[in-house]
């Protein structure tokens, strides 16, 4: 495994286990003890884990949303495909609201050379758009919502953020829920995050949901919106006939990438 692959594998293991040892990671990744220890040091700096004697512990409690650094490592290839799938559905010269989170950041990377008005809900997404370089020709016109900036996530939250979103009308909202299930719809772990997502949904003429398979049937406390609010779902999950039928009942178009 190369460095990125090792980091992702370590993050995946700690997503499901409270503790992993250096010896276990050496066997899992086919790397030396010195290499694994360096990996753990780097991942601790990024907030993915906490170093302990002989290994590392997860920082995530059951039902909690993992830190941005850990989520960035998970399902990275799927998020890239989802980002590309969403970008195809967005029209040039349209007005787009873009949610926060790691999947939304991958959507933003696909929009570096697009001519549109874009309101991202995180500085992570703003930086992803800006990575297109100074020589780029077309570039989205960026609007920032203001409000409180959440440390680590670098996402916008609070009443000022919600008010500024609601003062505008967007052609499309791209929503990245923390969890999705066919009974409750779109969910979020944080109440303020759910309120911002809800404002984006209610301010747009069309709603695209970008959701990797790991978020299906997961648990989260706050309801963002029902499936009736969704127009298009972009996911990497292979859906069962029953799931497709249920989404069709709610008039949701499904794009599998």
XYZ file of C-alpha atoms in Angstrom:
257
model
C 0.000 0.000 0.000
C 1.112 3.561 -0.610
C 0.748 6.263 2.054
C -2.764 7.386 1.061
C -4.009 3.787 0.946
C -2.572 3.067 4.401
C -4.152 6.199 5.853
C -7.543 5.314 4.420
C -7.305 1.742 5.687
C -6.369 2.894 9.192
C -9.288 5.351 9.158
C -11.697 2.615 8.022
C -10.578 0.273 10.814
C -11.015 2.953 13.466
C -14.453 3.804 12.103
C -15.645 0.389 13.323
C -13.289 -0.329 16.238
C -12.272 1.606 19.321
C -8.627 0.517 19.268
C -6.051 -0.907 16.850
C -2.489 -1.954 17.640
C 0.651 -1.229 15.665
C 1.156 -4.977 15.179
C -2.343 -5.346 13.709
C -1.765 -2.434 11.357
C 1.594 -3.818 10.245
C -0.126 -7.053 9.210
C -3.108 -5.257 7.676
C -1.063 -2.774 5.637
C 2.078 -4.804 4.960
C 4.275 -2.041 6.378
C 7.011 -1.780 9.004
C 6.395 -0.674 12.564
C 8.279 2.576 11.969
C 6.099 3.372 8.934
C 2.871 2.651 10.823
C 3.963 4.828 13.754
C 4.676 7.719 11.357
C 1.242 7.201 9.793
C -0.411 7.339 13.209
C 1.445 10.534 14.087
C 0.218 12.188 10.884
C -3.369 11.023 11.366
C -3.392 12.260 14.960
C -2.438 15.742 13.757
C -5.387 15.611 11.339
C -7.803 14.658 14.102
C -8.446 11.125 12.847
C -7.281 9.283 15.983
C -5.540 9.522 19.353
C -2.150 7.871 19.783
C -1.859 5.476 22.740
C 0.870 3.090 23.819
C 1.210 0.352 21.198
C -1.391 1.724 18.789
C -4.256 4.198 18.429
C -7.813 4.828 19.642
C -10.810 6.122 17.719
C -12.084 9.597 18.602
C -15.619 8.780 17.474
C -18.383 7.696 19.847
C -21.252 5.533 18.616
C -23.762 7.690 16.715
C -21.346 10.620 16.473
C -20.213 12.244 13.273
C -16.495 11.537 12.684
C -14.064 14.434 12.377
C -13.570 15.925 8.906
C -10.054 14.465 8.654
C -11.331 10.938 9.232
C -14.334 11.286 6.920
C -12.057 12.591 4.178
C -10.234 9.248 4.185
C -13.378 7.134 3.963
C -14.875 6.040 0.619
C -12.697 8.563 -1.181
C -13.003 6.940 -4.617
C -16.792 6.769 -4.272
C -16.974 10.438 -3.286
C -14.924 11.413 -6.340
C -17.357 9.503 -8.581
C -20.333 11.056 -6.836
C -18.818 14.535 -7.225
C -18.390 13.976 -10.954
C -21.932 12.593 -11.214
C -23.403 15.652 -9.524
C -21.370 18.096 -11.638
C -22.858 16.648 -14.842
C -26.340 17.508 -13.559
C -25.517 21.188 -12.926
C -26.023 23.711 -15.707
C -23.638 26.515 -16.577
C -24.826 29.992 -15.544
C -27.083 28.496 -12.894
C -27.233 29.452 -9.227
C -26.164 26.584 -6.964
C -26.202 26.101 -3.191
C -23.560 23.584 -2.065
C -23.652 21.828 1.298
C -20.643 21.285 3.593
C -18.802 18.002 4.144
C -16.272 15.832 2.364
C -18.579 14.740 -0.476
C -19.520 18.369 -1.134
C -15.816 19.215 -1.331
C -15.445 16.618 -4.107
C -18.368 18.228 -5.935
C -16.627 21.597 -5.603
C -13.443 20.198 -7.185
C -15.476 19.240 -10.241
C -16.725 22.827 -10.606
C -13.362 24.605 -10.805
C -13.756 25.471 -14.492
C -17.529 25.986 -14.538
C -19.317 29.281 -15.106
C -22.002 29.538 -12.427
C -22.887 31.277 -9.182
C -21.974 29.023 -6.285
C -22.653 29.402 -2.552
C -20.562 26.797 -0.681
C -21.252 26.105 2.981
C -17.598 25.495 3.914
C -14.174 26.990 3.350
C -13.060 23.458 2.421
C -15.256 23.686 -0.683
C -14.155 27.277 -1.371
C -10.513 26.155 -1.334
C -11.335 23.206 -3.598
C -12.791 25.568 -6.196
C -9.830 27.930 -5.843
C -7.390 25.072 -6.484
C -8.165 25.470 -10.188
C -5.206 27.854 -10.355
C -4.780 31.509 -11.380
C -4.583 30.682 -15.087
C -8.034 29.175 -15.263
C -10.426 30.792 -17.709
C -13.935 30.146 -16.443
C -14.475 30.085 -12.702
C -17.572 30.014 -10.471
C -18.696 33.300 -8.961
C -18.484 32.500 -5.235
C -20.923 33.803 -2.637
C -20.178 33.201 1.055
C -23.075 33.020 3.523
C -21.346 34.421 6.602
C -22.128 33.211 10.093
C -20.176 31.185 12.634
C -17.283 29.104 11.306
C -17.032 25.655 12.927
C -13.417 24.740 13.829
C -12.060 21.697 11.999
C -15.068 21.459 9.695
C -14.628 25.077 8.510
C -18.353 25.084 7.744
C -20.797 27.949 8.254
C -23.505 27.632 10.910
C -25.957 29.731 12.863
C -28.835 32.215 12.378
C -26.818 34.585 10.155
C -25.971 31.724 7.803
C -29.583 30.570 7.639
C -30.928 34.098 7.103
C -28.535 34.788 4.235
C -29.444 31.496 2.535
C -33.165 32.193 2.873
C -32.751 35.670 1.372
C -31.758 34.085 -1.965
C -33.268 31.688 -4.482
C -31.147 28.976 -6.089
C -31.754 26.861 -9.170
C -30.292 23.814 -7.423
C -29.290 22.791 -3.907
C -26.704 20.010 -3.571
C -27.259 18.367 -0.186
C -24.879 15.893 1.465
C -26.729 14.330 4.422
C -24.981 12.604 7.307
C -27.454 9.738 6.962
C -30.347 8.704 4.735
C -33.102 6.165 5.146
C -36.351 5.542 3.313
C -38.495 6.159 6.385
C -37.029 9.386 7.802
C -35.417 10.888 4.698
C -32.324 13.090 5.040
C -30.680 13.317 8.466
C -27.829 15.210 10.149
C -25.920 14.704 13.393
C -25.800 18.373 14.413
C -28.912 20.521 14.949
C -27.321 23.663 13.519
C -26.029 21.746 10.511
C -29.524 20.342 9.937
C -30.994 23.859 10.051
C -28.514 25.121 7.445
C -29.215 22.122 5.194
C -32.958 22.701 5.597
C -32.572 26.345 4.574
C -30.689 25.261 1.438
C -33.394 22.748 0.514
C -36.198 25.254 1.028
C -34.441 27.958 -1.021
C -33.910 25.903 -4.179
C -36.064 24.925 -7.127
C -34.377 21.529 -7.431
C -32.660 19.360 -4.809
C -29.839 16.948 -5.633
C -28.746 14.625 -2.820
C -25.182 13.278 -2.953
C -24.894 10.271 -0.652
C -22.343 7.456 -0.497
C -23.507 3.953 0.371
C -22.071 4.070 3.898
C -24.651 6.715 4.864
C -27.619 4.553 3.905
C -29.686 3.342 6.851
C -27.282 5.072 9.253
C -28.510 6.873 12.362
C -28.537 10.612 13.035
C -30.617 12.762 15.353
C -31.878 15.705 13.296
C -34.292 15.501 10.364
C -33.358 17.702 7.397
C -36.082 16.857 4.877
C -38.314 14.032 3.709
C -37.753 12.161 0.458
C -40.589 14.220 -1.064
C -38.207 17.201 -1.120
C -35.605 15.329 -3.214
C -35.510 15.472 -7.014
C -32.322 13.521 -7.774
C -30.242 11.104 -5.704
C -26.619 10.457 -6.734
C -25.078 7.466 -4.946
C -22.603 4.629 -5.378
C -24.939 2.137 -3.683
C -26.522 -0.594 -5.789
C -30.150 -0.307 -4.761
C -32.538 -3.202 -4.357
C -35.750 -3.311 -6.440
C -37.697 -2.476 -3.279
C -35.554 0.595 -2.572
C -35.851 1.786 -6.170
C -39.618 1.315 -6.078
C -39.878 3.309 -2.836
C -37.807 6.163 -4.268
C -39.899 6.129 -7.453
C -43.011 6.532 -5.297
C -41.473 9.764 -4.020
C -40.600 10.868 -7.611
C -36.860 10.672 -6.903
C -34.617 10.136 -9.928
C -31.714 7.849 -9.024
C -28.224 8.132 -10.547
C -25.806 5.343 -9.586
C -22.127 6.081 -10.249
